[in-house]
Coordinates of C-alpha atoms in Angstrom, one line a residue:
X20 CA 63.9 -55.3 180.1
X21 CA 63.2 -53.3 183.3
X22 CA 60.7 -54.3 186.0
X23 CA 57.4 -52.7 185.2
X24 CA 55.9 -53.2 188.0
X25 CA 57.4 -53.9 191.5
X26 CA 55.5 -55.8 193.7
X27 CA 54.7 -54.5 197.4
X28 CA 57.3 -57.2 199.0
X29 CA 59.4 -56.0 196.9
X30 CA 59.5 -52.0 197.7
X31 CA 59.2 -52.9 201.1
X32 CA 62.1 -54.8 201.2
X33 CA 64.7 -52.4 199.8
X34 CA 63.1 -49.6 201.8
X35 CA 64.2 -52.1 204.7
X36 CA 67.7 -52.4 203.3
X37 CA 67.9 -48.7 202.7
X38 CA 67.1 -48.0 206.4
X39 CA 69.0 -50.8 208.0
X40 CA 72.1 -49.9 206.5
X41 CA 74.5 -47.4 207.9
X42 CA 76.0 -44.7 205.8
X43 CA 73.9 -45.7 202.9
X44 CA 72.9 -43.5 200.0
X45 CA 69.7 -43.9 197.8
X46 CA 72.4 -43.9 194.7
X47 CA 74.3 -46.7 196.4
X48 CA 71.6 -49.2 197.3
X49 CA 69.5 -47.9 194.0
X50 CA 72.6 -49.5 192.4
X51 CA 72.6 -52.5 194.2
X52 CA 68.8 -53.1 193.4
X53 CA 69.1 -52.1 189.8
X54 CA 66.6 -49.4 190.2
X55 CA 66.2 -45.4 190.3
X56 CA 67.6 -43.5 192.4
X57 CA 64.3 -41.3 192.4
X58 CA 62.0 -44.2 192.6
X59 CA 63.6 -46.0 196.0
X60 CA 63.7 -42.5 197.6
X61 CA 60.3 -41.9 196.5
X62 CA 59.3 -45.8 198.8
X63 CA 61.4 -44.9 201.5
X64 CA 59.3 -41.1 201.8
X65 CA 56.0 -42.7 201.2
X66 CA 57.2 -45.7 204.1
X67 CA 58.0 -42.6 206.5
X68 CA 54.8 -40.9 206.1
X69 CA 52.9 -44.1 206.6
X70 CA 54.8 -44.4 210.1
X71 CA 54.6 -41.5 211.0
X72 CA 58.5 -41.4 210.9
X73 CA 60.6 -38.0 210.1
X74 CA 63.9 -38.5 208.1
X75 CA 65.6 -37.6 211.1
X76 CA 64.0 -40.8 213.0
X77 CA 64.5 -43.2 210.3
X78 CA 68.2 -43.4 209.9
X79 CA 71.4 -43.0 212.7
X80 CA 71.7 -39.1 213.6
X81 CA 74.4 -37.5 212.0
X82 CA 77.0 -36.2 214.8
X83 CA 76.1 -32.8 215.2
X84 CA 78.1 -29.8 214.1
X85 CA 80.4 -27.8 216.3
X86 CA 79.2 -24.8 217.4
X87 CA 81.2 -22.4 215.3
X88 CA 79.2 -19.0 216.5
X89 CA 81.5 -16.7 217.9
X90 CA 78.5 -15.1 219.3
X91 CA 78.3 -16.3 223.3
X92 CA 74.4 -15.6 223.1
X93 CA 73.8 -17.3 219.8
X94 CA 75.9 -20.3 221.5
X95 CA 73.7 -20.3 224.0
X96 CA 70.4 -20.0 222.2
X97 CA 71.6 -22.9 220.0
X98 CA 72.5 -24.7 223.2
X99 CA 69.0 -24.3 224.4
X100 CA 67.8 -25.2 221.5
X101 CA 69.4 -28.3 221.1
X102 CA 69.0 -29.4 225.0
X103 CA 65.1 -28.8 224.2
X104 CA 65.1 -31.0 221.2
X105 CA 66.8 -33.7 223.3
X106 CA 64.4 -33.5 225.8
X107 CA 61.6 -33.8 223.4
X108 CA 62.8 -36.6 222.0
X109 CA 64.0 -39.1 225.6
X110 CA 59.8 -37.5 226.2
X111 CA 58.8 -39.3 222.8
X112 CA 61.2 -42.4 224.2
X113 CA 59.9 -42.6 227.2
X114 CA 56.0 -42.8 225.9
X115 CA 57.2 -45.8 223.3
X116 CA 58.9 -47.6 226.3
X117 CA 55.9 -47.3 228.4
X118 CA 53.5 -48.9 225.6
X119 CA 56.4 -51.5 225.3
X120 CA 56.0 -52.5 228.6
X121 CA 52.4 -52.6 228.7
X122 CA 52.2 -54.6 225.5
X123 CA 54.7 -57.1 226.7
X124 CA 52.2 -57.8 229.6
X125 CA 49.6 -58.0 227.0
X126 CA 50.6 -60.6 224.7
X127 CA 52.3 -62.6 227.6
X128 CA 50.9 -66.4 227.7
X129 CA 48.0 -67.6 228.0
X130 CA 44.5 -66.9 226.4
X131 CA 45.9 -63.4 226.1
X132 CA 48.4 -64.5 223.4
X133 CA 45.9 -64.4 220.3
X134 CA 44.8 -61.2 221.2
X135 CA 45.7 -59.0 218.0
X136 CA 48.2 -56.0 217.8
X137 CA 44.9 -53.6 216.7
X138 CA 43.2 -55.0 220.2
X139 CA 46.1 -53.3 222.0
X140 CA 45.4 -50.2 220.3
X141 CA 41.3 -50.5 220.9
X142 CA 42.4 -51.0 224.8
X143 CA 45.0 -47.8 225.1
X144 CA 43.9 -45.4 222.9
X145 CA 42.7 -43.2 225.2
X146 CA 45.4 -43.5 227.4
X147 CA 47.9 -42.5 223.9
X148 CA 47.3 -41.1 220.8
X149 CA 46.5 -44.0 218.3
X150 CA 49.4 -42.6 215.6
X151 CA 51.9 -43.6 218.5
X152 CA 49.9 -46.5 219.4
X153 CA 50.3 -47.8 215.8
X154 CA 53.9 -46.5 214.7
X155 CA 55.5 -48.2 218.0
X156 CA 53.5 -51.8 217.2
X157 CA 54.2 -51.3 213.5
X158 CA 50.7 -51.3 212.5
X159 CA 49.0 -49.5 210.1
X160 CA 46.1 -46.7 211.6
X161 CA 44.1 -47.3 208.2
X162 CA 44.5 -51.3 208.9
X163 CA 43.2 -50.0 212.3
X164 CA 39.9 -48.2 211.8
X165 CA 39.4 -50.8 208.9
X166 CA 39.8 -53.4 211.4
X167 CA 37.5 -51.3 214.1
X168 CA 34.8 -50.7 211.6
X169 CA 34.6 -54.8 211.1
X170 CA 34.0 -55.5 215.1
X171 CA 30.5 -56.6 214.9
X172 CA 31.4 -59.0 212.0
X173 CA 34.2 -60.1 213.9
X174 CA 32.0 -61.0 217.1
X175 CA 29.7 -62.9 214.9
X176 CA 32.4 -65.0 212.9
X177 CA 33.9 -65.6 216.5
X178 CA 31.2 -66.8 217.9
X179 CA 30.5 -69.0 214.8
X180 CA 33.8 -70.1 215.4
X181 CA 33.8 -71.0 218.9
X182 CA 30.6 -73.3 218.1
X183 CA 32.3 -75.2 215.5
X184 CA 35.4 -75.5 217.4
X185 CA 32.9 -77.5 220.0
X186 CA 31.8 -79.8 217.4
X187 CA 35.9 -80.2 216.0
X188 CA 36.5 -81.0 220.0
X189 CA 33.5 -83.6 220.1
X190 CA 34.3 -85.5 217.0
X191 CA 38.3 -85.1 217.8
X192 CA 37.5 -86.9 221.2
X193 CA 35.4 -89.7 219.3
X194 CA 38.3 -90.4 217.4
X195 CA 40.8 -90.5 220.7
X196 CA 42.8 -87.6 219.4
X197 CA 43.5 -89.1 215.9
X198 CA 42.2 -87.3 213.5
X199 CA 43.1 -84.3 212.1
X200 CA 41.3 -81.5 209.7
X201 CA 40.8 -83.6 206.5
X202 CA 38.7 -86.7 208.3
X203 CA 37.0 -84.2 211.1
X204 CA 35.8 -82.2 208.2
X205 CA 34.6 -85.5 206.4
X206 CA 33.1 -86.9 210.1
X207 CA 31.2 -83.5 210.5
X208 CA 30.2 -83.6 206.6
X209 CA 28.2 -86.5 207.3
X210 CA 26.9 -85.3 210.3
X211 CA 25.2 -82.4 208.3
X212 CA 27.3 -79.5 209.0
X213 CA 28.4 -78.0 206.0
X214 CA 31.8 -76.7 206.0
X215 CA 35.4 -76.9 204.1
X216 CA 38.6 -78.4 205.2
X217 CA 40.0 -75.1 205.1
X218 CA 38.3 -73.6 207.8
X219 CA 38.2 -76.9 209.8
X220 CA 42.0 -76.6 209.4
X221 CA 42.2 -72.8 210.8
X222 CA 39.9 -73.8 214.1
X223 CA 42.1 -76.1 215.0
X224 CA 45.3 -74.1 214.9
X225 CA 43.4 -71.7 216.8
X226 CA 41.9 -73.8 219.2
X227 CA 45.2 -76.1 219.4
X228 CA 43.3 -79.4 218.3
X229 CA 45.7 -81.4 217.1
X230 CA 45.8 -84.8 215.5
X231 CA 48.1 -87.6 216.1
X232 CA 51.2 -86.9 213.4
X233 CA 54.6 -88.4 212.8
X234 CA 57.8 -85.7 213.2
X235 CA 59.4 -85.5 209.5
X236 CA 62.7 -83.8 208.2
X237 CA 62.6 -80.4 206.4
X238 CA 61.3 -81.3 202.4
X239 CA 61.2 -78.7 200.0
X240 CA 60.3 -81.1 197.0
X241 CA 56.9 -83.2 198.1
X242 CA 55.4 -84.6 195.0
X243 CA 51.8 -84.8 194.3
X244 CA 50.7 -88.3 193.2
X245 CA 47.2 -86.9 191.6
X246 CA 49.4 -84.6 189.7
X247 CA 49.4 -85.4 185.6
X248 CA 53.3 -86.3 184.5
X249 CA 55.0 -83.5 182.4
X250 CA 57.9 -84.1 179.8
X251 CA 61.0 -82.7 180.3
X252 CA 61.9 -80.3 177.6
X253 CA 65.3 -79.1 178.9
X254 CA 67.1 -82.9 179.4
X255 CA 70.0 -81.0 181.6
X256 CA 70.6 -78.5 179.2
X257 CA 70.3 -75.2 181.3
X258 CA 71.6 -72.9 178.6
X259 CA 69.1 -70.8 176.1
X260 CA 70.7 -68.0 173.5
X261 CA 68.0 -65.6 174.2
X262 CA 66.9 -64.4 177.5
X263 CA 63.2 -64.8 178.0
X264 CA 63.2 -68.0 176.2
X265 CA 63.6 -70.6 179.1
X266 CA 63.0 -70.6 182.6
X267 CA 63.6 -72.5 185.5
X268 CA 62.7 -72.3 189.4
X269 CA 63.0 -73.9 193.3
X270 CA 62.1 -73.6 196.5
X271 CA 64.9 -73.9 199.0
X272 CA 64.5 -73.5 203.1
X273 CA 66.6 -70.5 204.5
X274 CA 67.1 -71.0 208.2
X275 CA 66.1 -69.7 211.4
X276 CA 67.6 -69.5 215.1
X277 CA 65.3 -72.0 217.3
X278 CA 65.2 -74.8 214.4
X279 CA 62.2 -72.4 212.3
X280 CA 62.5 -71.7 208.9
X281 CA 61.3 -69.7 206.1
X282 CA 61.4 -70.8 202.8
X283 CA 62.3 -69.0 199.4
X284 CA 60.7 -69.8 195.4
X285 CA 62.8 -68.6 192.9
X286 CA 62.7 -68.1 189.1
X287 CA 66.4 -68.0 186.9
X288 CA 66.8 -67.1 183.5
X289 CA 68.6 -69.8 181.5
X290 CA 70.3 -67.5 179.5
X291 CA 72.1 -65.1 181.9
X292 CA 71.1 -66.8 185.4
X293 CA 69.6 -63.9 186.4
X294 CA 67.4 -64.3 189.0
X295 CA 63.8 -62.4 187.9
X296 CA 61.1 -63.6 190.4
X297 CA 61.4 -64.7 193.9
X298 CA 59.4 -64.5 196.9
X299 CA 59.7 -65.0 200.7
X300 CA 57.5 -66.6 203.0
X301 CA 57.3 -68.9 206.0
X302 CA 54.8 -71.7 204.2
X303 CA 55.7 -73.9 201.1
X304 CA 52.3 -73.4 199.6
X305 CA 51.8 -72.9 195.8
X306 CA 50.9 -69.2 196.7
X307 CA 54.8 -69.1 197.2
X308 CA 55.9 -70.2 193.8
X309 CA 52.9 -68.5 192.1
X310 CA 54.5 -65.2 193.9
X311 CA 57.8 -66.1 192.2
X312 CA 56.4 -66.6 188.9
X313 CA 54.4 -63.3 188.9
X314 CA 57.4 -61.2 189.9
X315 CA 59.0 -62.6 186.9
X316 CA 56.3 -61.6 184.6
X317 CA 56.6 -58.4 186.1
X318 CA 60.4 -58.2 185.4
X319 CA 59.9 -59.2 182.1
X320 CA 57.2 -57.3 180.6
X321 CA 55.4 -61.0 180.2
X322 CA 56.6 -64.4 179.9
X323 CA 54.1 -65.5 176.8
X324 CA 55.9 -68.4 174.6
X325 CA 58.8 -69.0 177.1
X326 CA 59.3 -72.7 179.1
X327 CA 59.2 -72.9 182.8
X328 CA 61.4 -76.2 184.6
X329 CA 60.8 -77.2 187.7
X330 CA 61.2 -80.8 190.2
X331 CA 58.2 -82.4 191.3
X332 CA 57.2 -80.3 194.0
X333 CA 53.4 -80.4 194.8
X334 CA 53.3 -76.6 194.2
X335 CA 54.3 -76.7 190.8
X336 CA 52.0 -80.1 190.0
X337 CA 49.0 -78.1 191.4
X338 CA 46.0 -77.2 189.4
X339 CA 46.4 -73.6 190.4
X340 CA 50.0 -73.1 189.3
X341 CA 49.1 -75.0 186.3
X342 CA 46.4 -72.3 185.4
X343 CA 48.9 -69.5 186.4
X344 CA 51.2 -71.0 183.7
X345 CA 48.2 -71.0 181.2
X346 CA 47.2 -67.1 182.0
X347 CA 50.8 -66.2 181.4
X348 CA 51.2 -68.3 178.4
X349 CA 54.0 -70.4 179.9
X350 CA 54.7 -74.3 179.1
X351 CA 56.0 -76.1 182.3
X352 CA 58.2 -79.1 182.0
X353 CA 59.7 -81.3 184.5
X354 CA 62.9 -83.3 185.7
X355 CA 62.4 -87.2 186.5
X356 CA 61.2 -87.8 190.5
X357 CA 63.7 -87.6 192.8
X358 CA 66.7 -86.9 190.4
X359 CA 68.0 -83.7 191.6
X360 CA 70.7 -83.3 188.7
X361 CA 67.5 -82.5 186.5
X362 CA 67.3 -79.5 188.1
X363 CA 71.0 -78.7 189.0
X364 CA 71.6 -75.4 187.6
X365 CA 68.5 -74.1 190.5
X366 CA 70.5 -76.0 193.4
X367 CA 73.7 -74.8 192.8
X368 CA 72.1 -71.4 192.7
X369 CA 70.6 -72.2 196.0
X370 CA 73.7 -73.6 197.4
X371 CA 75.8 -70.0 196.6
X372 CA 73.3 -68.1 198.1
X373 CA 73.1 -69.7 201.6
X374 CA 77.2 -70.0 201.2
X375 CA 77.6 -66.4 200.9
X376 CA 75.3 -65.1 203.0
X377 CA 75.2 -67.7 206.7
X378 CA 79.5 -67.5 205.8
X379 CA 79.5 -70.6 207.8
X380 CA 76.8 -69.9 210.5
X381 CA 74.3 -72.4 211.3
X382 CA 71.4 -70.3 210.6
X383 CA 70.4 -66.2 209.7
X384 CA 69.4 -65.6 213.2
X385 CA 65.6 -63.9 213.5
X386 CA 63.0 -63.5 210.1
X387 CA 63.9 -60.1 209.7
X388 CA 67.0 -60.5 209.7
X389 CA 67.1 -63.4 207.4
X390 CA 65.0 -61.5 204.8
X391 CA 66.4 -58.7 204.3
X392 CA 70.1 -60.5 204.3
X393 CA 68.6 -62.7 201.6
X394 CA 66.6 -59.7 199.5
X395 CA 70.1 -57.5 199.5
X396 CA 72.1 -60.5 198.1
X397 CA 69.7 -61.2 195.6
X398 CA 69.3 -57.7 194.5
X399 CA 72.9 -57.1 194.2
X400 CA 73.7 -60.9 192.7
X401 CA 71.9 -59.3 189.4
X402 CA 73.4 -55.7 189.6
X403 CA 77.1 -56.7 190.4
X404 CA 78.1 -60.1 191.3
X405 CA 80.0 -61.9 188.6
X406 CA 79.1 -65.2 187.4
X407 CA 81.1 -67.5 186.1
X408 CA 79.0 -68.6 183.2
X409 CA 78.5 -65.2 181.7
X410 CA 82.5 -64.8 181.3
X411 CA 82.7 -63.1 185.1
X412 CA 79.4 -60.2 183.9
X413 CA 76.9 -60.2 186.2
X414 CA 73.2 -61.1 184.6
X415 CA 72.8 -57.8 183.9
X416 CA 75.7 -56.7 182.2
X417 CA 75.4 -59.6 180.1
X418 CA 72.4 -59.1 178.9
X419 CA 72.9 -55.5 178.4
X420 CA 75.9 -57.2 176.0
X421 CA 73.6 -59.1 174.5
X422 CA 71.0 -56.3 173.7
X423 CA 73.9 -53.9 172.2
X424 CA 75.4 -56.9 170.0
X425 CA 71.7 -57.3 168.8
X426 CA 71.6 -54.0 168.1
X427 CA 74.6 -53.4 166.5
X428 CA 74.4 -56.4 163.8
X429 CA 70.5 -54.4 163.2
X430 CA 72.4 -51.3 162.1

């Protein structure tokens, strides 16, 4: 069944495909993404007018036609022409490389570093025109106003903030630098200030208050002791002879140049491998596989009745994924602890992916990069690339098999 509904990281990452790949068409990567041609060229227009961008801007110039005017005086007032829209142009250059510079200065070091991209705007826009303040820091001007409309709010929560981060500082120098958000919230609990580990947690980031912390290898599966055990329906049997019937889903790390990394949740049907949900994001929090899981509902049409596998992971143990499975009507079953053969079919799907797209490199270079490297393959593993277990179809095309057989033993 055809996604419904796309989800926003979703049409902003095959507008970012489109636009980042030379010489391609809408018909092309519509094809790869196994959507309309109309509907990615109606995202990549809407993206254009929210920057601010002309078609013309957006993708590599075409080399311009030869003159072909026999005319000498229509030569020369295409000439001048051109030579004018050139010169508008290195003008519009020159003002986006001047609010470079001045934002480089901005944002470098110090106290200066958390000061926000909308700031920057606030600061210069009457030096520039805010629609080329925001299209050159990739911002959006209704984020902007919004944002501008909140100052006052913002000054009070700041202030608030810069209070409690006096009392985190106090109780973090009572313990010698040892503690970190969970007992300074449960320190300054008992003190009498009311507040939540949450927010504890985002002072200190801001306010670099760290506790004392061992350095640990890169873990994508962390179970959650409090969790409540779950059976394992599937016993290493990855296959189903309907699609929509079972499910199963990872999280693998996808890395970065400078030892980061951003991590990636996915969701594959059992039946054709197909991959329906994923999501993207540089945290392993359940948010991340909740994301997945909702893209596949989207994809779908629903997942009501159908059986969800997954390892240990604290995100798929947690109480809020668990009531995400409920709302969609999905029964979640598990592989033993660390056994990762009972959950082979998701790593071997994992494996291909970072095979074929690093091709050998150590790592994808910057986010960007990485994501829209990651989104393409993904995209075009369902539309085109053969799998082995479908007879060499891709997920789609066997499905589609599967749908026409149906439909012809109906007749």
């Amino acid at each position: 069944m055809a996604m419904k509904d796309y989800s926003d990281e979703f049409k902003a990452d095959a507008v970012a495909l489109y636009e980042s790949t030379p010489g391609a068409t809408y018909k092309s990567i519509a094809a790869d993404l196994g959507i309309n041609r109309a509907t990615l060229r109606a995202w990549v227009l809407q993206d254009r007018e929210r920057r601010g961008v002309t078609a013309a801007a957006a993708r590599p110039p075409a080399r311009p036609a030869a003159v072909a005017s026999a005319d000498p005086d229509e030569r020369v007032r295409r000439l001048e022409a051109r030579v004018a829209e050139l010169e508008a142009s290195e003008h519009k250059l020159a003002t986006e490389r001047d609010i470079l510079r001045k934002a480089a200065k901005y944002f470098a070091g110090g106290d200066e570093l958390v000061r926000s991209r909308f700031q920057f705007v606030d600061d210069h826009r009457n030096t520039y025109e805010v629609k080329r303040l925001c299209h050159v820091l990739d911002v959006n001007r209704s984020s902007y106003y919004k944002w501008l409309a909140g100052a006052e709010a913002r000054a009070t929560r700041q202030r608030e903030d810069r209070i409690l981060a006096a009392e985190i500082r106090e109780v973090h120098g009572e313990s010698g630098g040892a503690y970190g958000s969970p007992r300074v919230t449960a320190e300054l609990r008992e003190k009498g200030r009311l507040v939540n580990e949450k927010r504890v947690a985002r002072i200190m980031r801001t306010f670099s208050i760290t506790g004392i912390h061992l350095r640990r290898r890169v873990r994508t599966t962390v179970p959650d002791p409090a969790a409540s055990p779950l059976p394992d329906l599937f016993q290493r049997d990855f296959t189903a002879t309907e699609p929509g019937r079972k499910y199963m889903g990872d999280i693998t790390y996808l890395p970065l140049a400078g030892g980061e990394f951003l991590y990636l949740a996915t969701v594959l049907d059992c039946f054709s491998r197909k991959v329906v949900g994923w999501s993207i994001a540089d945290h392993m929090r359940t948010s991340l596989v909740a994301d997945a899981l909702r893209m596949a509902a989207r994809t779908r049409g629903g997942l009501e009745g159908s059986v969800f596998h997954s390892d240990h992971g604290a995100q798929y143990g947690s109480t809020a994924f668990a009531s995400l499975c409920d709302q969609l009507g999905v029964t979640r079953s598990m592989g033993a602890v660390g056994t990762s053969a009972d959950n082979a079919a998701c790593e071997s799907f994992h494996a291909s992916l970072k095979r074929e797209t690093l091709q050998g490199a150590h790592d994808y270079g910057g986010a960007t990069t990485c994501r829209q490297t990651v989104f393409a393959w993904l995209t075009r593993y369902n539309t085109r690339r053969r799998h082995s277990a479908n007879g060499h179809l891709s997920p789609n095309a066997y499905e589609h098999r599967h749908h026409s057989a149906k439909l012809t033993l109906a007749a």
